[in-house]
XYZ file of N, CA and C in Angstrom:
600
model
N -139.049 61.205 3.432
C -138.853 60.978 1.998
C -137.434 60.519 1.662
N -136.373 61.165 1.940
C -135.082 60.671 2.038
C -134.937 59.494 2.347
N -135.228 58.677 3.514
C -135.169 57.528 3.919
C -136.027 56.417 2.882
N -137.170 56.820 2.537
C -137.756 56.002 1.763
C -136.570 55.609 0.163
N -136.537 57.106 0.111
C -135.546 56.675 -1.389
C -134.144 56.031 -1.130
N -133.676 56.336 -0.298
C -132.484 55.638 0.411
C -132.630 54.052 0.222
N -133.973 53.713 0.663
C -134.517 52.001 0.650
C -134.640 51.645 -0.772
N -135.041 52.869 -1.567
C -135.798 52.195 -2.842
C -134.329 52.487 -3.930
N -133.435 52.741 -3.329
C -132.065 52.894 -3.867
C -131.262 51.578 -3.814
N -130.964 51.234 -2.646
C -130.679 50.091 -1.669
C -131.056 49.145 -2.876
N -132.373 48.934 -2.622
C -132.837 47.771 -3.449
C -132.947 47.503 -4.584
N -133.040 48.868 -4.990
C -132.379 49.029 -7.026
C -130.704 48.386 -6.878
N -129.963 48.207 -6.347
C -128.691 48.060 -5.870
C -128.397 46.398 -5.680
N -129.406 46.275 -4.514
C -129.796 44.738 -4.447
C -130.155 43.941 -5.826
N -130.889 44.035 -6.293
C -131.350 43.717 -7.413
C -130.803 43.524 -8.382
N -130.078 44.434 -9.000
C -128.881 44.483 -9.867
C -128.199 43.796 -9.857
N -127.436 43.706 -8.201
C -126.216 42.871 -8.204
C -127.140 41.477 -8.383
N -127.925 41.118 -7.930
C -128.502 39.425 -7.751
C -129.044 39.168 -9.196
N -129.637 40.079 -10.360
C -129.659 39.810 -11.236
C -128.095 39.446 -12.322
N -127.385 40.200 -11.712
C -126.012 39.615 -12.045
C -125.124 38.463 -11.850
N -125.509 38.085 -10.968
C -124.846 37.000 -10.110
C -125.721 36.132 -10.983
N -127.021 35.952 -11.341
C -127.323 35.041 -11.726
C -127.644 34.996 -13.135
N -127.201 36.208 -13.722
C -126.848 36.266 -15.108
C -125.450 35.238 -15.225
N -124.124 35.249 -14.496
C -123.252 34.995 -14.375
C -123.481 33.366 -14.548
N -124.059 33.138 -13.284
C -124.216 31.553 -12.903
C -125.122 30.742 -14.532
N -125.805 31.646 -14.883
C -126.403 30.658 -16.314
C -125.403 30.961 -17.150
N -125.050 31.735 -17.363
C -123.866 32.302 -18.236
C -122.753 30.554 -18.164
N -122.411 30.725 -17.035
C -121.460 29.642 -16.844
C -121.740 28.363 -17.124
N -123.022 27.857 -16.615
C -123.860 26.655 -16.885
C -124.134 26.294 -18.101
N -124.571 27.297 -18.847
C -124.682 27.274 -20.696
C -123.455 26.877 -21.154
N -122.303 27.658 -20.804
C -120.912 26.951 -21.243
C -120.630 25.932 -21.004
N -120.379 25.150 -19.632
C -120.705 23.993 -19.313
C -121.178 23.003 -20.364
N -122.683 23.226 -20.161
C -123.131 22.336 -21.414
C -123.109 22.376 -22.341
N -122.323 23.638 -23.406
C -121.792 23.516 -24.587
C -120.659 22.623 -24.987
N -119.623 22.572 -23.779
C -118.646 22.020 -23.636
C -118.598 20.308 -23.730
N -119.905 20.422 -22.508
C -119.854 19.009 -22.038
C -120.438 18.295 -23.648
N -121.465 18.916 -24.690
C -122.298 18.394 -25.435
C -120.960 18.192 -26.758
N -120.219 19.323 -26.648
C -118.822 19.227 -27.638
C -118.257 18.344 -27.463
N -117.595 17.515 -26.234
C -117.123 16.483 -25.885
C -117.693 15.349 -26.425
N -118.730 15.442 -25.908
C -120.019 14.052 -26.332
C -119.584 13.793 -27.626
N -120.061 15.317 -28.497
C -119.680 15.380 -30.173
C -118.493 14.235 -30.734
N -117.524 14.678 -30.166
C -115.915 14.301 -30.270
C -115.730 12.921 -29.924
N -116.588 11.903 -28.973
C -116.197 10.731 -27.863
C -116.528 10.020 -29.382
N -115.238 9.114 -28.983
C -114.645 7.741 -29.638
C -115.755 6.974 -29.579
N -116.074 5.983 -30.719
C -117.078 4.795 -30.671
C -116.563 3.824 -29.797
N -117.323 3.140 -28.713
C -116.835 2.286 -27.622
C -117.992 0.411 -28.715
N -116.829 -0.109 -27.652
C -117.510 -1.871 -28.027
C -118.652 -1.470 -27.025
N -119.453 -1.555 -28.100
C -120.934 -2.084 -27.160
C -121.462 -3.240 -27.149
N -120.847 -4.530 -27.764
C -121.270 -5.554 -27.465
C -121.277 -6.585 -26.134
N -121.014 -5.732 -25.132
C -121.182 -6.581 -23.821
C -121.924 -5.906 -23.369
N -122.920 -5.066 -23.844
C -123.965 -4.014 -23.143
C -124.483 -5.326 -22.535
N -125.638 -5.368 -21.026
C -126.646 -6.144 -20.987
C -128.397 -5.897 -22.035
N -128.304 -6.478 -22.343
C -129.829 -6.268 -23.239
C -130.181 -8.054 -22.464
N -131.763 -6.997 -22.028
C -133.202 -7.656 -21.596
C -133.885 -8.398 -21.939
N -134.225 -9.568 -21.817
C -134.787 -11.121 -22.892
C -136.048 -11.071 -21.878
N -136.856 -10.844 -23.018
C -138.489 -11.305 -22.211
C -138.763 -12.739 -22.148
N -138.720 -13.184 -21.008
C -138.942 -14.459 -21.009
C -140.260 -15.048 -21.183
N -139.665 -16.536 -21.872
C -140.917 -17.195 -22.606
C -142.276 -17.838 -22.087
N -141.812 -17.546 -20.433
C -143.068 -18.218 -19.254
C -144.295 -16.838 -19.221
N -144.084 -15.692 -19.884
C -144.742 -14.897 -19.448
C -146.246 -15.494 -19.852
N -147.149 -15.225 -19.110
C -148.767 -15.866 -19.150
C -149.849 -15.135 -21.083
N -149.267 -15.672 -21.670
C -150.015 -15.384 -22.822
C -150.662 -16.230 -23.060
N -151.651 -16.665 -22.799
C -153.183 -17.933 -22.904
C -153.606 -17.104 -24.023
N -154.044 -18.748 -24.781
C -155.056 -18.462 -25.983
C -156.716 -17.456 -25.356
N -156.684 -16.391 -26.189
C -157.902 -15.891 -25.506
C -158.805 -15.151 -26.472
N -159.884 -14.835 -27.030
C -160.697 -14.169 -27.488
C -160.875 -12.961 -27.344
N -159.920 -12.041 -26.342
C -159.878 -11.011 -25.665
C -159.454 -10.443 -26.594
N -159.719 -9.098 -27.372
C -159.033 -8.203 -28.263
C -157.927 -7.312 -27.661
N -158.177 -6.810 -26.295
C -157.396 -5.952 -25.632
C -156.191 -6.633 -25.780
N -156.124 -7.764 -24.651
C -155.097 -9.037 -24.658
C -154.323 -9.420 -25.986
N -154.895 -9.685 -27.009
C -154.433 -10.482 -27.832
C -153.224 -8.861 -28.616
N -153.818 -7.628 -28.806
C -153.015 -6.883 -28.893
C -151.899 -6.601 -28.025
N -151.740 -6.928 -26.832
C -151.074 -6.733 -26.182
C -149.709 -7.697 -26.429
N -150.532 -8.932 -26.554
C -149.552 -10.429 -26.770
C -148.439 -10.167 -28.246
N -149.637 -9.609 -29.133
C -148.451 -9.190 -30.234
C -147.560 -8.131 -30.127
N -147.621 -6.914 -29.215
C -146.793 -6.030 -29.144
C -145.592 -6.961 -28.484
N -145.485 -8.001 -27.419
C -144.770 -8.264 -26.739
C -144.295 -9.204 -27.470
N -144.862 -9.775 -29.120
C -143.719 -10.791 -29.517
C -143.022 -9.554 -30.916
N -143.145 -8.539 -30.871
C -142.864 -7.630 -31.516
C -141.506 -7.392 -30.860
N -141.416 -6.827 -29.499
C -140.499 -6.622 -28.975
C -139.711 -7.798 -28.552
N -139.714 -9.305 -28.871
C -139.212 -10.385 -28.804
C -137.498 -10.722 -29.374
N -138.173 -9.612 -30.760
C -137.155 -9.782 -31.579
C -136.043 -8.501 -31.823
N -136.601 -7.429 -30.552
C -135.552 -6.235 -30.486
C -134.997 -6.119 -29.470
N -133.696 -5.189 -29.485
C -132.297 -5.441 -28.932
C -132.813 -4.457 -27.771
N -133.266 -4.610 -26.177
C -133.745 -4.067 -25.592
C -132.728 -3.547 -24.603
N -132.546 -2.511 -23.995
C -131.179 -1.944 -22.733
C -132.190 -0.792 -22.123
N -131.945 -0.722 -20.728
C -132.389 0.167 -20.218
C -131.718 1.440 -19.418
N -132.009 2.621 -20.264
C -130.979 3.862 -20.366
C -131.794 4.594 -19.566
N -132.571 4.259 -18.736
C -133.393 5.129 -17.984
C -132.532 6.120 -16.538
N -132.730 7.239 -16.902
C -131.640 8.323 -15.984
C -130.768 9.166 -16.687
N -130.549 8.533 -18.496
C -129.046 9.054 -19.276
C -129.956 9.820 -20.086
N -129.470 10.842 -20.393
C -129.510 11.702 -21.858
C -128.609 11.221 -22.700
N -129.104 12.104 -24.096
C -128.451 11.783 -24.573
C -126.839 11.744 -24.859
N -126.664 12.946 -24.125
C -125.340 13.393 -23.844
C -124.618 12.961 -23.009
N -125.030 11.941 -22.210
C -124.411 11.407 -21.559
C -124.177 9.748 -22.212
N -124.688 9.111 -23.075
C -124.694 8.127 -23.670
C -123.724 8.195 -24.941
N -123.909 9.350 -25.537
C -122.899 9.579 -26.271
C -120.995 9.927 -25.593
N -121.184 10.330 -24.265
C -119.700 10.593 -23.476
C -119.520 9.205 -23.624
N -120.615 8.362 -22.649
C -120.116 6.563 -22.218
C -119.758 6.025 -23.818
N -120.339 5.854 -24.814
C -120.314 4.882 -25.811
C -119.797 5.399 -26.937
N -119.737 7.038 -27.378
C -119.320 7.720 -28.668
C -120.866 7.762 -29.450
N -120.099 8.778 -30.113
C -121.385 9.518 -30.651
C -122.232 8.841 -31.797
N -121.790 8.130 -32.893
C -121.827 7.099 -33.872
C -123.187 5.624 -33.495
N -122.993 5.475 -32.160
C -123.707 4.358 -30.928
C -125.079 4.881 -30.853
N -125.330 6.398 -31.061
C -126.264 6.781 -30.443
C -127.909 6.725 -30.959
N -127.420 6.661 -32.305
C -128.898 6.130 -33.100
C -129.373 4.577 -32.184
N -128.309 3.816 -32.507
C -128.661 2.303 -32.080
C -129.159 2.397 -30.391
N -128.375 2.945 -29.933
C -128.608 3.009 -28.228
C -130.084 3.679 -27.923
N -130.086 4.465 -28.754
C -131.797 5.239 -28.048
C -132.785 4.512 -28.779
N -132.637 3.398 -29.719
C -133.595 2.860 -30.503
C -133.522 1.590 -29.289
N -132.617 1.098 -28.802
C -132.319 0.094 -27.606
C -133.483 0.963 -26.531
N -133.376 2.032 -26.071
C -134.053 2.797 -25.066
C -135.441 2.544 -25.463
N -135.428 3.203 -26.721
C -137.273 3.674 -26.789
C -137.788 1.881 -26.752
N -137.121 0.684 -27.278
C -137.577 -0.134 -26.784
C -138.008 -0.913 -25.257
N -137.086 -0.514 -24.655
C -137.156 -0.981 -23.106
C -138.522 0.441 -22.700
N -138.381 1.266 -23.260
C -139.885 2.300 -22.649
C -140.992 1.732 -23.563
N -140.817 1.155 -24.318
C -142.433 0.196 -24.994
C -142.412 -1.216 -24.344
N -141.693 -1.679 -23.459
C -141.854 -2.938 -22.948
C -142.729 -2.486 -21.442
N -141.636 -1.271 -21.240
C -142.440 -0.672 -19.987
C -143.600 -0.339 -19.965
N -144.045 0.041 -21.125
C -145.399 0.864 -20.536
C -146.569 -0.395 -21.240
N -145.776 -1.339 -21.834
C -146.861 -2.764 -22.661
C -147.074 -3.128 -21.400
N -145.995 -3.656 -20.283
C -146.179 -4.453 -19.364
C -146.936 -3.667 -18.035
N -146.930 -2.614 -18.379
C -147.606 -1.926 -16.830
C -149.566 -2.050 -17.694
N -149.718 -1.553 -18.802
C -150.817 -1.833 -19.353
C -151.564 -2.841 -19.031
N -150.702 -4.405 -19.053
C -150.868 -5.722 -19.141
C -151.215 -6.083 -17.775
N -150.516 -5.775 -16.955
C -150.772 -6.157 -15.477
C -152.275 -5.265 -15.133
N -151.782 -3.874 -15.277
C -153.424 -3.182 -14.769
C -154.662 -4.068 -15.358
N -154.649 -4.622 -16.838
C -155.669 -4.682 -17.244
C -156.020 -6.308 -17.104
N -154.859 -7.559 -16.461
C -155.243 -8.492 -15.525
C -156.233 -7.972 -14.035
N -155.141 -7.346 -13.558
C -155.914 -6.895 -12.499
C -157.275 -6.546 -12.248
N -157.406 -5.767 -12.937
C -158.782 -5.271 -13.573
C -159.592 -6.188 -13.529
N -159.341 -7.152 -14.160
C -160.123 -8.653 -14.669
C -160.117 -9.891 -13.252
N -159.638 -9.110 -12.573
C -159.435 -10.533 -10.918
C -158.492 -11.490 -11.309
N -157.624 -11.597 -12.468
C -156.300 -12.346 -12.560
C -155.199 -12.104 -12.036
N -155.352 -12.247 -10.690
C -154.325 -11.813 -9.745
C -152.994 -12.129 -9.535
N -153.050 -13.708 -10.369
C -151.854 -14.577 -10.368
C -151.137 -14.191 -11.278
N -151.633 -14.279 -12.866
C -150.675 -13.586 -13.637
C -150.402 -12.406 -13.444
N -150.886 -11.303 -13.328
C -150.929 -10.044 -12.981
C -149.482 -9.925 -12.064
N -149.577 -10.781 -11.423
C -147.963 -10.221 -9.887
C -147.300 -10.897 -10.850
N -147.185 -12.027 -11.783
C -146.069 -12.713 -12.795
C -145.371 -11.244 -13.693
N -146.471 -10.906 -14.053
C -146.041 -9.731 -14.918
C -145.316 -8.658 -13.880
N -145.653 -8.152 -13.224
C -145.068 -7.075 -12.094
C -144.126 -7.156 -11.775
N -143.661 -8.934 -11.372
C -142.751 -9.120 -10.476
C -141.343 -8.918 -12.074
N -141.826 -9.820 -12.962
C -140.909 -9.606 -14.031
C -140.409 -7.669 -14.280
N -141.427 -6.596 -14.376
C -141.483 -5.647 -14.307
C -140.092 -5.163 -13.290
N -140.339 -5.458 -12.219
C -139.605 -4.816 -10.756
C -137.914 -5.452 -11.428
N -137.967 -6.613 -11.640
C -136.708 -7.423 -11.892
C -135.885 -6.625 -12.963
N -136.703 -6.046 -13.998
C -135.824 -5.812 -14.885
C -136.157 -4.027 -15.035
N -135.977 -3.525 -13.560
C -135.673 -1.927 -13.038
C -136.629 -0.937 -13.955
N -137.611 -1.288 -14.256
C -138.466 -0.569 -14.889
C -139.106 0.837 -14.171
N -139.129 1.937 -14.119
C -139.714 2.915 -13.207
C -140.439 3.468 -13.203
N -141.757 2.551 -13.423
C -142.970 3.400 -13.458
C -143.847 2.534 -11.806
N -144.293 3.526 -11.015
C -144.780 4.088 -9.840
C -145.983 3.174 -9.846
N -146.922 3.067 -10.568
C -147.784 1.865 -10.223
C -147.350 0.117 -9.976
N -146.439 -0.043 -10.987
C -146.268 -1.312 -11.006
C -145.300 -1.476 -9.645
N -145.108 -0.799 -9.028
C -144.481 -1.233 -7.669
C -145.525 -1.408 -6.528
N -146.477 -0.561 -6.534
C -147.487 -0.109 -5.727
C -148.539 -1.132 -5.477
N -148.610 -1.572 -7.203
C -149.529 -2.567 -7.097
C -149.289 -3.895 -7.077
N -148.233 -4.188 -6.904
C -147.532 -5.131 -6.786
C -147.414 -5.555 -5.264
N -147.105 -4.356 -4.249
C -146.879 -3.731 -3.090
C -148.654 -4.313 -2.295
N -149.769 -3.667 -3.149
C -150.976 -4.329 -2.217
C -151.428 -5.590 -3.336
N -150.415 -6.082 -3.675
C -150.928 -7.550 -3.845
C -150.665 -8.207 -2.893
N -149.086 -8.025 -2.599
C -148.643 -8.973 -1.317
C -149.218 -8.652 -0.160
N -149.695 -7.368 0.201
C -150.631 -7.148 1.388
C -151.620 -7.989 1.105
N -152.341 -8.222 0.367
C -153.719 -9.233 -0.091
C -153.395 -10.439 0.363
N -151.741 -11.153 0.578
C -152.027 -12.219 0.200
C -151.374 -12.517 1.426
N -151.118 -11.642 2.648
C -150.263 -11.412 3.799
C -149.015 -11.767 3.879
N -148.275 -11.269 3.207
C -147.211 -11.336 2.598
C -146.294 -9.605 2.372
N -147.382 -8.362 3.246
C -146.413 -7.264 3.264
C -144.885 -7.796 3.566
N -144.220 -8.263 4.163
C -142.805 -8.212 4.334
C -142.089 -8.190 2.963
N -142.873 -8.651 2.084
C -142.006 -8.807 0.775
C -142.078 -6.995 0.024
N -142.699 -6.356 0.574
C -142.641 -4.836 0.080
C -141.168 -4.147 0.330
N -140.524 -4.835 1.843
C -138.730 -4.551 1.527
C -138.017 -4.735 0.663
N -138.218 -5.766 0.258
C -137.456 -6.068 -1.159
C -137.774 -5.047 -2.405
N -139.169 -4.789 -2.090
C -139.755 -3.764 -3.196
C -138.710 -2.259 -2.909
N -138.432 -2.344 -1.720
C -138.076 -0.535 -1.370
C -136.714 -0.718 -1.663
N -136.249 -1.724 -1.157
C -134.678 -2.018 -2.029
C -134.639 -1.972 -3.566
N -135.299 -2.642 -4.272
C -134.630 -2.797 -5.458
C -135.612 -1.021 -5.938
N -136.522 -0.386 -5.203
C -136.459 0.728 -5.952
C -135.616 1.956 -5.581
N -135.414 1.531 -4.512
C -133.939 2.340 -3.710
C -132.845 2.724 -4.755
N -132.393 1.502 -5.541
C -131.151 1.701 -6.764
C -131.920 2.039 -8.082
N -133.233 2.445 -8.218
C -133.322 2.772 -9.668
C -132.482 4.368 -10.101
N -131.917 3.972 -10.973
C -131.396 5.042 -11.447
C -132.632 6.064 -12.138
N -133.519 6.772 -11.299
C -134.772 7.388 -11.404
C -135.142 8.635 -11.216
N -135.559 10.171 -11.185
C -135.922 10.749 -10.822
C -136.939 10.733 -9.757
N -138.053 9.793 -10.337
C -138.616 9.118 -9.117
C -138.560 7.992 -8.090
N -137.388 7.579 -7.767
C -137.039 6.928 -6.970
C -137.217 6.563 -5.561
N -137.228 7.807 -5.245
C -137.344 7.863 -3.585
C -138.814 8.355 -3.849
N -139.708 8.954 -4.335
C -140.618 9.040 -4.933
C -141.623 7.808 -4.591
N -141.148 6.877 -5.237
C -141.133 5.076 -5.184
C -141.336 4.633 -3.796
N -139.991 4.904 -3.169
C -139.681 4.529 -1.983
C -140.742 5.078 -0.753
N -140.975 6.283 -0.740
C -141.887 6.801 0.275
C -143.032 6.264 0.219
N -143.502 5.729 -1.050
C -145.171 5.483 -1.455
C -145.051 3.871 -0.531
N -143.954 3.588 -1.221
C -144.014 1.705 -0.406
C -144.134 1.813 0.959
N -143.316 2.689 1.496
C -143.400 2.787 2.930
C -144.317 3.234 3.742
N -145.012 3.929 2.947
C -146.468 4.348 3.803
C -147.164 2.678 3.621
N -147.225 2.444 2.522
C -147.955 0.863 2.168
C -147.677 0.069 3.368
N -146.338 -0.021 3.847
C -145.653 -0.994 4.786
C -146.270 -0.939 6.029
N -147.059 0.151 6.684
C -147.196 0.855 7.817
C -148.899 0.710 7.820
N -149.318 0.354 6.749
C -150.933 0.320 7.070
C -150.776 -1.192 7.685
C-alpha cells in the first residue's frame, strides 16, 4: 500500500508540474500574440502601389455557348475582370497589417477574398470542362491556375493526369516545383500527391 501511494503521489507531482509548464508556455504565447497583434495595431501605412495584382488574361476559352453552368461561370470571371486581385495566401491578418499598416487592411483582404473567388471560379471551370471531355481548354485553364500560385490540390493533380494522358508525365516536375514554393499549408501536401502520380 505504501508503495502504491508513493506512485500515486509521484504522479500527482508529475502532473502538476507539466500542467504548469504548460500553463506557462500558453501563458507566454498569448502574450506574444497580444504583442505581436499591438504592433500590427500601431504599423505605419506602407505604398502599396507596386503590390503585384493578377490580370486574367483575355485568351482564356469563353465560347459563345447555351450552357447555363458555363455562361455563369463566364460572368463571374468578367466580374472579377474589373477587381484589384493579389494573392495573400499563407498571411493573416496580422501579418498583413505588420507588412503594409493597419489602414491597408480593408483594401488588402478585399484584394485576397478576390484572388480566393478567382480560385475556386477557375478550379470549378476546369472540373466542369473536364467533366464534359474538353480536355484542351480544361489544361488552358489549369495551367493559367498553377501560373498564378493558386493552392487548391485538385487543380494540380488534374492537371498532373492530363499530361500523363497525353505522355507527357515529365512535365509533372515542373508541377512539383512550382508547388514546392507555394506559400501553403498544403504544400508538400501537393508535392507528395504529384509524386506518387510521377511513379505510376
Amino acid at each position: 500500500m505504501p508503495i502504491l501511494f508513493g506512485i500515486f503521489v509521484t504522479f500527482c507531482l508529475w502532473f502538476a508540474y507539466e500542467s504548469s509548464k504548460h500553463s506557462r508556455a500558453s501563458q507566454k504565447r498569448y502574450q506574444e500574440m497580444l504583442k505581436r497583434e499591438y504592433d500590427a495595431q500601431m504599423a505605419r501605412k506602407k505604398d502599396i502601389s507596386s503590390l503585384p495584382k493578377i490580370s486574367i488574361p483575355k485568351n482564356l476559352p469563353m465560347n459563345d455557348t447555351n450552357d447555363a453552368y458555363l455562361n455563369s461561370i463566364y460572368n463571374d470571371i468578367h466580374k472579377l475582370e474589373t477587381k484589384d486581385i493579389i494573392n495573400f495566401t499563407g498571411y493573416t491578418n496580422t501579418d498583413l497589417k505588420l507588412m503594409y499598416g493597419a489602414s491597408n487592411l480593408s483594401y488588402l483582404s478585399e484584394c485576397d477574398n478576390n484572388f480566393t473567388k478567382l480560385a475556386i471560379t477557375l478550379n470549378k471551370w476546369a472540373n466542369y470542362l473536364y467533366k464534359h471531355d474538353n480536355v484542351h481548354d480544361c489544361k488552358t485553364i489549369l495551367e493559367y491556375a498553377v501560373s498564378i500560385n493558386i493552392d487548391i490540390t485538385n487543380i494540380y493533380i488534374l492537371l498532373a493526369n492530363i499530361y500523363i494522358s497525353e505522355n507527357k508525365a515529365h512535365k509533372i516536375n515542373s508541377l512539383i516545383k512550382k508547388a514546392s514554393k507555394l506559400n501553403s499549408s498544403i504544400s508538400t501536401s501537393i508535392v507528395d500527391k504529384l509524386n506518387v502520380l510521377k511513379e505510376i
